[in-house]
CSV table of C-alpha atoms in Angstrom, one decimal:
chain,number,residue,atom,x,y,z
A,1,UNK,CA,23.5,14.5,-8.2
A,2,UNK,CA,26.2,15.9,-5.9
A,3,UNK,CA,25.6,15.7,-2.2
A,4,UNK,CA,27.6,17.5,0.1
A,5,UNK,CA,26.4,14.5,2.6
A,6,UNK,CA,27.5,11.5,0.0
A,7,UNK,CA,30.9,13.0,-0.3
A,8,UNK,CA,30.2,13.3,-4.0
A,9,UNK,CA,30.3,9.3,-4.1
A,10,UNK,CA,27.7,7.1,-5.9
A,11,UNK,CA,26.4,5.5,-2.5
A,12,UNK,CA,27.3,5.5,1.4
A,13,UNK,CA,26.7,3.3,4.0
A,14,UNK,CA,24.9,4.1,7.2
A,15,UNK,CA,23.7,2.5,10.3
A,16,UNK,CA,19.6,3.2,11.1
A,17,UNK,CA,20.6,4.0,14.8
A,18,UNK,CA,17.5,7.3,14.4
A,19,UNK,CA,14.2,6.3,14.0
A,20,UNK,CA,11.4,5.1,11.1
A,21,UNK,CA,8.5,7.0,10.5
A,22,UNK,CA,5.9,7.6,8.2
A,23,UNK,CA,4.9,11.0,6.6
A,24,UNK,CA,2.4,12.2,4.3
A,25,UNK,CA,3.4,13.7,0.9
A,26,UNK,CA,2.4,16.7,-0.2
A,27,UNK,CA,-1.2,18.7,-1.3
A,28,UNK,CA,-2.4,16.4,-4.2
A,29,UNK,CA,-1.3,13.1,-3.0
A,30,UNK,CA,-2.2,11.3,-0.1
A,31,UNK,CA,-0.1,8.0,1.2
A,32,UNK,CA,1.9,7.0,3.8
A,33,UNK,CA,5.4,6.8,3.2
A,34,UNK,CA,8.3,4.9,4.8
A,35,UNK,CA,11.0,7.2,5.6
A,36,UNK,CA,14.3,6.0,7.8
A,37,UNK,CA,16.4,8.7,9.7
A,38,UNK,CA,20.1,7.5,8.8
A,39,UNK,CA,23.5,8.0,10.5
A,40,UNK,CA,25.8,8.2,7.6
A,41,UNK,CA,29.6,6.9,8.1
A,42,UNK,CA,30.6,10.5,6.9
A,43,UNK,CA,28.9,11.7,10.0
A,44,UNK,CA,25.7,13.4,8.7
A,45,UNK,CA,22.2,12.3,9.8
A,46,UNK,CA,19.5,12.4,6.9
A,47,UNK,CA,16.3,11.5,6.1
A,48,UNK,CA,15.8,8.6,3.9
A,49,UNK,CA,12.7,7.5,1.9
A,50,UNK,CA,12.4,3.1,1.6
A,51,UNK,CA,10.7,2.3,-1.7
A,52,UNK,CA,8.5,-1.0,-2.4
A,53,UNK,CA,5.4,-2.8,-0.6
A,54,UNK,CA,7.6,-3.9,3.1
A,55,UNK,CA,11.1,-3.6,4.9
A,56,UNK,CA,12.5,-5.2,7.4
A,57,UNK,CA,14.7,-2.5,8.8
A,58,UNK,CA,14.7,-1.9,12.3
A,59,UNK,CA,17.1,0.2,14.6
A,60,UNK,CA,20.9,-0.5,13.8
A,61,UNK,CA,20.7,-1.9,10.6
A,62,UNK,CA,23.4,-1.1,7.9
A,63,UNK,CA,21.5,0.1,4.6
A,64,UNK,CA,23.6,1.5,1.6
A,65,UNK,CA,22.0,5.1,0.4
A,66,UNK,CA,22.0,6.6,-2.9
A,67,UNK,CA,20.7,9.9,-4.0
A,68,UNK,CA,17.3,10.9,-5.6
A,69,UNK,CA,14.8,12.6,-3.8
A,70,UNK,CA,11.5,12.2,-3.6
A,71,UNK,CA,9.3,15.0,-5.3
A,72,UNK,CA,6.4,14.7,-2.5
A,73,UNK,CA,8.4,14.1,0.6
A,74,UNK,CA,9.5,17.7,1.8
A,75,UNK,CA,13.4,17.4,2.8
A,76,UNK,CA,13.8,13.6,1.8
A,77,UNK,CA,16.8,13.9,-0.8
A,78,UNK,CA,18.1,9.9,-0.7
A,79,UNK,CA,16.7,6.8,-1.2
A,80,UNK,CA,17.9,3.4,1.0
A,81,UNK,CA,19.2,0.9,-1.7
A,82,UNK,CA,16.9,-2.5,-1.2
A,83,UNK,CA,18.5,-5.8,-1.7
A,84,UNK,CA,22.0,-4.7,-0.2
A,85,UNK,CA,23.6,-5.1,3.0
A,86,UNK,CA,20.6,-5.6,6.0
A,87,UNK,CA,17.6,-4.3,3.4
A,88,UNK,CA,15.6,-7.1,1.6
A,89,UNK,CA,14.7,-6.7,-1.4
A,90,UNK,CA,10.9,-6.8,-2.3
A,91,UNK,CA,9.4,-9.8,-1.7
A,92,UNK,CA,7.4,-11.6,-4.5
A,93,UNK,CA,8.0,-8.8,-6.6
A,94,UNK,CA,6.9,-9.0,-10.4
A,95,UNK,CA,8.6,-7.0,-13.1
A,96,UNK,CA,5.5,-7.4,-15.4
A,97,UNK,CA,1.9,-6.9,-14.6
A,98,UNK,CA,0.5,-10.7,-15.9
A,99,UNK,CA,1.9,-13.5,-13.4
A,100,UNK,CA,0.1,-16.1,-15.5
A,101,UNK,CA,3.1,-17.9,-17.7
């Protein structure tokens, strides 16, 4: 995916110096997603959707973004990368569905 905002690069860094909101997707789903408005370092100001269950990101954090866009989120075209930089990753997070070992 080629972003005129990413410079063409894998990932960029940006400081959450906008807002955090939630929006609703569109017609068949219904949820409340976590969507960051980001400052890039390029100089652009996108929206950004913040997957998993939880963040800790508050105004003037430093979040690395990559591309990929979220089908139901009208105008969200990057994700914030969790586990890098000021995002956490998900806490207690399990890869499979059983927890008993």
């Amino acid at each position: 995916m080629t972003s005129k905002e990413l410079n063409e690069e894998p990932g960029s860094k940006g400081d959450l110096s906008v807002n955090f909101s939630t929006i609703t997707p569109k017609k068949p789903n219904s949820a409340l997603r976590k969507v960051a408005r980001v400052r890039l370092t390029s100089g652009f100001e996108i929206t950004a959707y913040i997957p998993g269950i939880g963040h800790n990101s508050q105004e003037h954090s430093v979040v690395l973004v990559r591309g990929g866009r979220v089908k139901d989120l009208p105008g969200v075209r990057y994700h914030i990368v969790r586990g890098t930089l000021d995002a956490v990753g998900v806490k207690d997070r399990q890869q499979g569905r059983s927890s008993a070992l």
